[in-house]
């Protein structure tokens, strides 16, 4: 049985991950409306990853005999005011999610819940990759985004991203 605080934070993270998926679907729609379908593809895949993350947290709770409570998922509240602003919002959101994962890890550490800490190790590593990717997109856009030909090539690069499901064993 999990510590009640740790279980509560894990349960909350399920909804945070589903919110992340909604947010990234909103970003994908924004870019598709701008005819930047490659960026749309990138964020559609990002949304799928976030849904999978939510399901991993859900399964972990179920595997540990904990009740899962699904809450309403809030409508994304990020103002989509320009291509760069959307990419920066994605980076800021990934930093926020990292802080949430760290808070759960800290709570698990405080009660010496080594199993949950081991489970979270994958998410800690994943968040490092997520922040690096989001930061890279912002930097590339800053370098190339104002030139139409370069933006076209960057959009083509984003279109090449394919989905690969996480390989975390619970």
mmCIF file of C-alpha atoms in Angstrom:
data_model
loop_
_atom_site.group_PDB
_atom_site.id
_atom_site.type_symbol
_atom_site.label_atom_id
_atom_site.label_comp_id
_atom_site.label_asym_id
_atom_site.label_seq_id
_atom_site.Cartn_x
_atom_site.Cartn_y
_atom_site.Cartn_z
ATOM 1 C CA UNK A 1 0.000 0.000 0.000
ATOM 2 C CA UNK A 2 1.269 3.422 -0.924
ATOM 3 C CA UNK A 3 1.663 6.338 1.428
ATOM 4 C CA UNK A 4 -1.567 8.406 1.173
ATOM 5 C CA UNK A 5 0.249 11.609 0.156
ATOM 6 C CA UNK A 6 2.268 9.805 -2.517
ATOM 7 C CA UNK A 7 -0.867 8.079 -3.830
ATOM 8 C CA UNK A 8 -2.707 11.408 -3.965
ATOM 9 C CA UNK A 9 0.118 13.086 -5.900
ATOM 10 C CA UNK A 10 0.304 10.162 -8.330
ATOM 11 C CA UNK A 11 -3.460 10.359 -8.815
ATOM 12 C CA UNK A 12 -3.271 14.100 -9.468
ATOM 13 C CA UNK A 13 -0.499 13.486 -11.986
ATOM 14 C CA UNK A 14 -2.845 11.369 -14.099
ATOM 15 C CA UNK A 15 -5.050 14.410 -14.664
ATOM 16 C CA UNK A 16 -2.017 16.681 -15.195
ATOM 17 C CA UNK A 17 -0.814 14.348 -17.938
ATOM 18 C CA UNK A 18 -4.246 14.306 -19.592
ATOM 19 C CA UNK A 19 -4.305 18.112 -19.389
ATOM 20 C CA UNK A 20 -0.890 18.129 -21.079
ATOM 21 C CA UNK A 21 -2.359 16.030 -23.880
ATOM 22 C CA UNK A 22 -5.228 18.523 -24.294
ATOM 23 C CA UNK A 23 -2.778 21.406 -24.305
ATOM 24 C CA UNK A 24 -0.628 19.804 -26.978
ATOM 25 C CA UNK A 25 -3.677 18.981 -29.090
ATOM 26 C CA UNK A 26 -4.551 22.671 -28.869
ATOM 27 C CA UNK A 27 -1.019 23.521 -30.026
ATOM 28 C CA UNK A 28 -1.314 21.003 -32.884
ATOM 29 C CA UNK A 29 -4.594 22.576 -33.995
ATOM 30 C CA UNK A 30 -3.017 26.022 -33.885
ATOM 31 C CA UNK A 31 -0.131 24.965 -36.121
ATOM 32 C CA UNK A 32 -2.357 23.048 -38.533
ATOM 33 C CA UNK A 33 -4.507 26.191 -38.872
ATOM 34 C CA UNK A 34 -1.278 28.019 -39.808
ATOM 35 C CA UNK A 35 -0.539 25.340 -42.460
ATOM 36 C CA UNK A 36 2.481 24.252 -40.428
ATOM 37 C CA UNK A 37 1.440 20.616 -40.506
ATOM 38 C CA UNK A 38 4.858 19.358 -39.431
ATOM 39 C CA UNK A 39 4.633 21.291 -36.176
ATOM 40 C CA UNK A 40 1.058 20.018 -35.898
ATOM 41 C CA UNK A 41 2.363 16.461 -36.293
ATOM 42 C CA UNK A 42 5.008 17.055 -33.641
ATOM 43 C CA UNK A 43 2.418 18.226 -31.111
ATOM 44 C CA UNK A 44 -0.078 15.496 -32.015
ATOM 45 C CA UNK A 45 2.621 12.952 -31.183
ATOM 46 C CA UNK A 46 3.436 14.887 -28.025
ATOM 47 C CA UNK A 47 -0.233 14.624 -27.017
ATOM 48 C CA UNK A 48 -0.138 10.847 -27.537
ATOM 49 C CA UNK A 49 2.934 10.600 -25.326
ATOM 50 C CA UNK A 50 1.176 12.529 -22.571
ATOM 51 C CA UNK A 51 -1.877 10.244 -22.764
ATOM 52 C CA UNK A 52 0.439 7.261 -22.456
ATOM 53 C CA UNK A 53 2.144 8.846 -19.453
ATOM 54 C CA UNK A 54 -1.249 9.273 -17.785
ATOM 55 C CA UNK A 55 -2.018 5.621 -18.398
ATOM 56 C CA UNK A 56 1.316 4.570 -16.883
ATOM 57 C CA UNK A 57 0.495 6.473 -13.689
ATOM 58 C CA UNK A 58 -2.998 4.971 -13.687
ATOM 59 C CA UNK A 59 -1.658 1.443 -14.123
ATOM 60 C CA UNK A 60 0.948 1.983 -11.391
ATOM 61 C CA UNK A 61 -1.759 3.013 -8.935
ATOM 62 C CA UNK A 62 -3.941 0.058 -9.925
ATOM 63 C CA UNK A 63 -1.003 -2.344 -9.608
ATOM 64 C CA UNK A 64 -0.505 -1.065 -6.073
ATOM 65 C CA UNK A 65 -4.123 -1.534 -5.050
ATOM 66 C CA UNK A 66 -4.913 2.178 -5.033
ATOM 67 C CA UNK A 67 -8.200 3.734 -6.104
ATOM 68 C CA UNK A 68 -7.900 5.941 -9.167
ATOM 69 C CA UNK A 69 -10.010 9.073 -9.247
ATOM 70 C CA UNK A 70 -10.364 10.796 -12.596
ATOM 71 C CA UNK A 71 -11.209 14.477 -12.442
ATOM 72 C CA UNK A 72 -12.468 16.850 -15.111
ATOM 73 C CA UNK A 73 -9.753 18.006 -17.462
ATOM 74 C CA UNK A 74 -9.497 21.774 -17.747
ATOM 75 C CA UNK A 75 -9.654 23.537 -21.072
ATOM 76 C CA UNK A 76 -6.182 24.679 -22.177
ATOM 77 C CA UNK A 77 -5.674 28.254 -21.056
ATOM 78 C CA UNK A 78 -2.564 29.263 -23.005
ATOM 79 C CA UNK A 79 -3.008 32.232 -25.330
ATOM 80 C CA UNK A 80 -1.836 31.116 -28.767
ATOM 81 C CA UNK A 81 -0.492 34.444 -30.017
ATOM 82 C CA UNK A 82 2.227 33.366 -32.423
ATOM 83 C CA UNK A 83 4.373 30.449 -33.500
ATOM 84 C CA UNK A 84 7.284 31.232 -31.201
ATOM 85 C CA UNK A 85 4.961 31.961 -28.262
ATOM 86 C CA UNK A 86 3.372 28.523 -28.648
ATOM 87 C CA UNK A 87 6.777 26.828 -28.687
ATOM 88 C CA UNK A 88 7.836 28.801 -25.610
ATOM 89 C CA UNK A 89 4.601 27.823 -23.863
ATOM 90 C CA UNK A 90 5.443 24.188 -24.618
ATOM 91 C CA UNK A 91 8.877 24.590 -23.034
ATOM 92 C CA UNK A 92 7.405 26.298 -19.970
ATOM 93 C CA UNK A 93 4.812 23.556 -19.634
ATOM 94 C CA UNK A 94 7.475 20.842 -19.757
ATOM 95 C CA UNK A 95 9.376 22.653 -16.998
ATOM 96 C CA UNK A 96 6.171 22.723 -14.955
ATOM 97 C CA UNK A 97 5.604 18.990 -15.460
ATOM 98 C CA UNK A 98 9.203 18.364 -14.399
ATOM 99 C CA UNK A 99 8.495 20.230 -11.148
ATOM 100 C CA UNK A 100 5.433 18.030 -10.567
ATOM 101 C CA UNK A 101 7.435 14.825 -11.092
ATOM 102 C CA UNK A 102 10.119 16.106 -8.735
ATOM 103 C CA UNK A 103 7.494 16.875 -6.072
ATOM 104 C CA UNK A 104 6.157 13.310 -6.259
ATOM 105 C CA UNK A 105 9.690 11.938 -6.124
ATOM 106 C CA UNK A 106 10.447 14.079 -3.074
ATOM 107 C CA UNK A 107 7.284 12.864 -1.320
ATOM 108 C CA UNK A 108 8.224 9.248 -2.099
ATOM 109 C CA UNK A 109 11.767 9.852 -0.859
ATOM 110 C CA UNK A 110 10.500 11.368 2.389
ATOM 111 C CA UNK A 111 8.650 8.133 3.242
ATOM 112 C CA UNK A 112 11.349 5.861 1.757
ATOM 113 C CA UNK A 113 9.008 4.536 -0.941
ATOM 114 C CA UNK A 114 11.776 3.085 -3.086
ATOM 115 C CA UNK A 115 9.411 1.288 -5.449
ATOM 116 C CA UNK A 116 7.692 4.547 -6.394
ATOM 117 C CA UNK A 117 11.046 6.291 -6.680
ATOM 118 C CA UNK A 118 12.194 3.582 -9.085
ATOM 119 C CA UNK A 119 8.967 3.975 -11.077
ATOM 120 C CA UNK A 120 9.529 7.738 -11.233
ATOM 121 C CA UNK A 121 13.160 7.394 -12.375
ATOM 122 C CA UNK A 122 11.939 6.836 -15.932
ATOM 123 C CA UNK A 123 9.798 9.991 -15.776
ATOM 124 C CA UNK A 124 12.702 12.045 -14.419
ATOM 125 C CA UNK A 125 14.811 10.965 -17.401
ATOM 126 C CA UNK A 126 11.883 11.474 -19.797
ATOM 127 C CA UNK A 127 11.321 15.014 -18.554
ATOM 128 C CA UNK A 128 14.963 15.844 -19.200
ATOM 129 C CA UNK A 129 14.449 14.724 -22.796
ATOM 130 C CA UNK A 130 11.153 16.616 -23.063
ATOM 131 C CA UNK A 131 12.715 19.859 -21.879
ATOM 132 C CA UNK A 132 15.695 19.406 -24.215
ATOM 133 C CA UNK A 133 13.404 18.800 -27.207
ATOM 134 C CA UNK A 134 11.137 21.751 -26.404
ATOM 135 C CA UNK A 135 14.138 24.034 -25.851
ATOM 136 C CA UNK A 136 15.624 22.847 -29.142
ATOM 137 C CA UNK A 137 12.419 23.704 -30.987
ATOM 138 C CA UNK A 138 12.444 27.235 -29.552
ATOM 139 C CA UNK A 139 16.115 27.720 -30.467
ATOM 140 C CA UNK A 140 15.643 26.393 -33.990
ATOM 141 C CA UNK A 141 12.643 28.641 -34.470
ATOM 142 C CA UNK A 142 14.647 31.634 -33.250
ATOM 143 C CA UNK A 143 17.357 30.811 -35.786
ATOM 144 C CA UNK A 144 15.191 29.909 -38.778
ATOM 145 C CA UNK A 145 11.576 30.780 -38.129
ATOM 146 C CA UNK A 146 11.508 34.210 -39.728
ATOM 147 C CA UNK A 147 12.803 32.985 -43.073
ATOM 148 C CA UNK A 148 10.018 31.280 -45.075
ATOM 149 C CA UNK A 149 12.327 28.730 -46.746
ATOM 150 C CA UNK A 150 13.969 27.814 -43.468
ATOM 151 C CA UNK A 151 10.582 27.614 -41.730
ATOM 152 C CA UNK A 152 9.439 25.240 -44.477
ATOM 153 C CA UNK A 153 12.479 23.012 -43.846
ATOM 154 C CA UNK A 154 11.969 23.145 -40.079
ATOM 155 C CA UNK A 155 8.310 22.229 -40.546
ATOM 156 C CA UNK A 156 9.409 19.306 -42.731
ATOM 157 C CA UNK A 157 11.766 18.171 -39.968
ATOM 158 C CA UNK A 158 8.885 18.229 -37.483
ATOM 159 C CA UNK A 159 6.729 16.246 -39.914
ATOM 160 C CA UNK A 160 9.269 13.408 -39.854
ATOM 161 C CA UNK A 161 8.671 12.688 -36.158
ATOM 162 C CA UNK A 162 7.017 9.321 -35.556
ATOM 163 C CA UNK A 163 5.391 7.990 -32.445
ATOM 164 C CA UNK A 164 7.057 5.353 -30.311
ATOM 165 C CA UNK A 165 5.304 4.082 -27.211
ATOM 166 C CA UNK A 166 7.169 4.230 -23.892
ATOM 167 C CA UNK A 167 8.970 1.072 -22.877
ATOM 168 C CA UNK A 168 8.469 1.326 -19.136
ATOM 169 C CA UNK A 169 7.815 -2.003 -17.430
ATOM 170 C CA UNK A 170 5.581 -1.734 -14.357
#
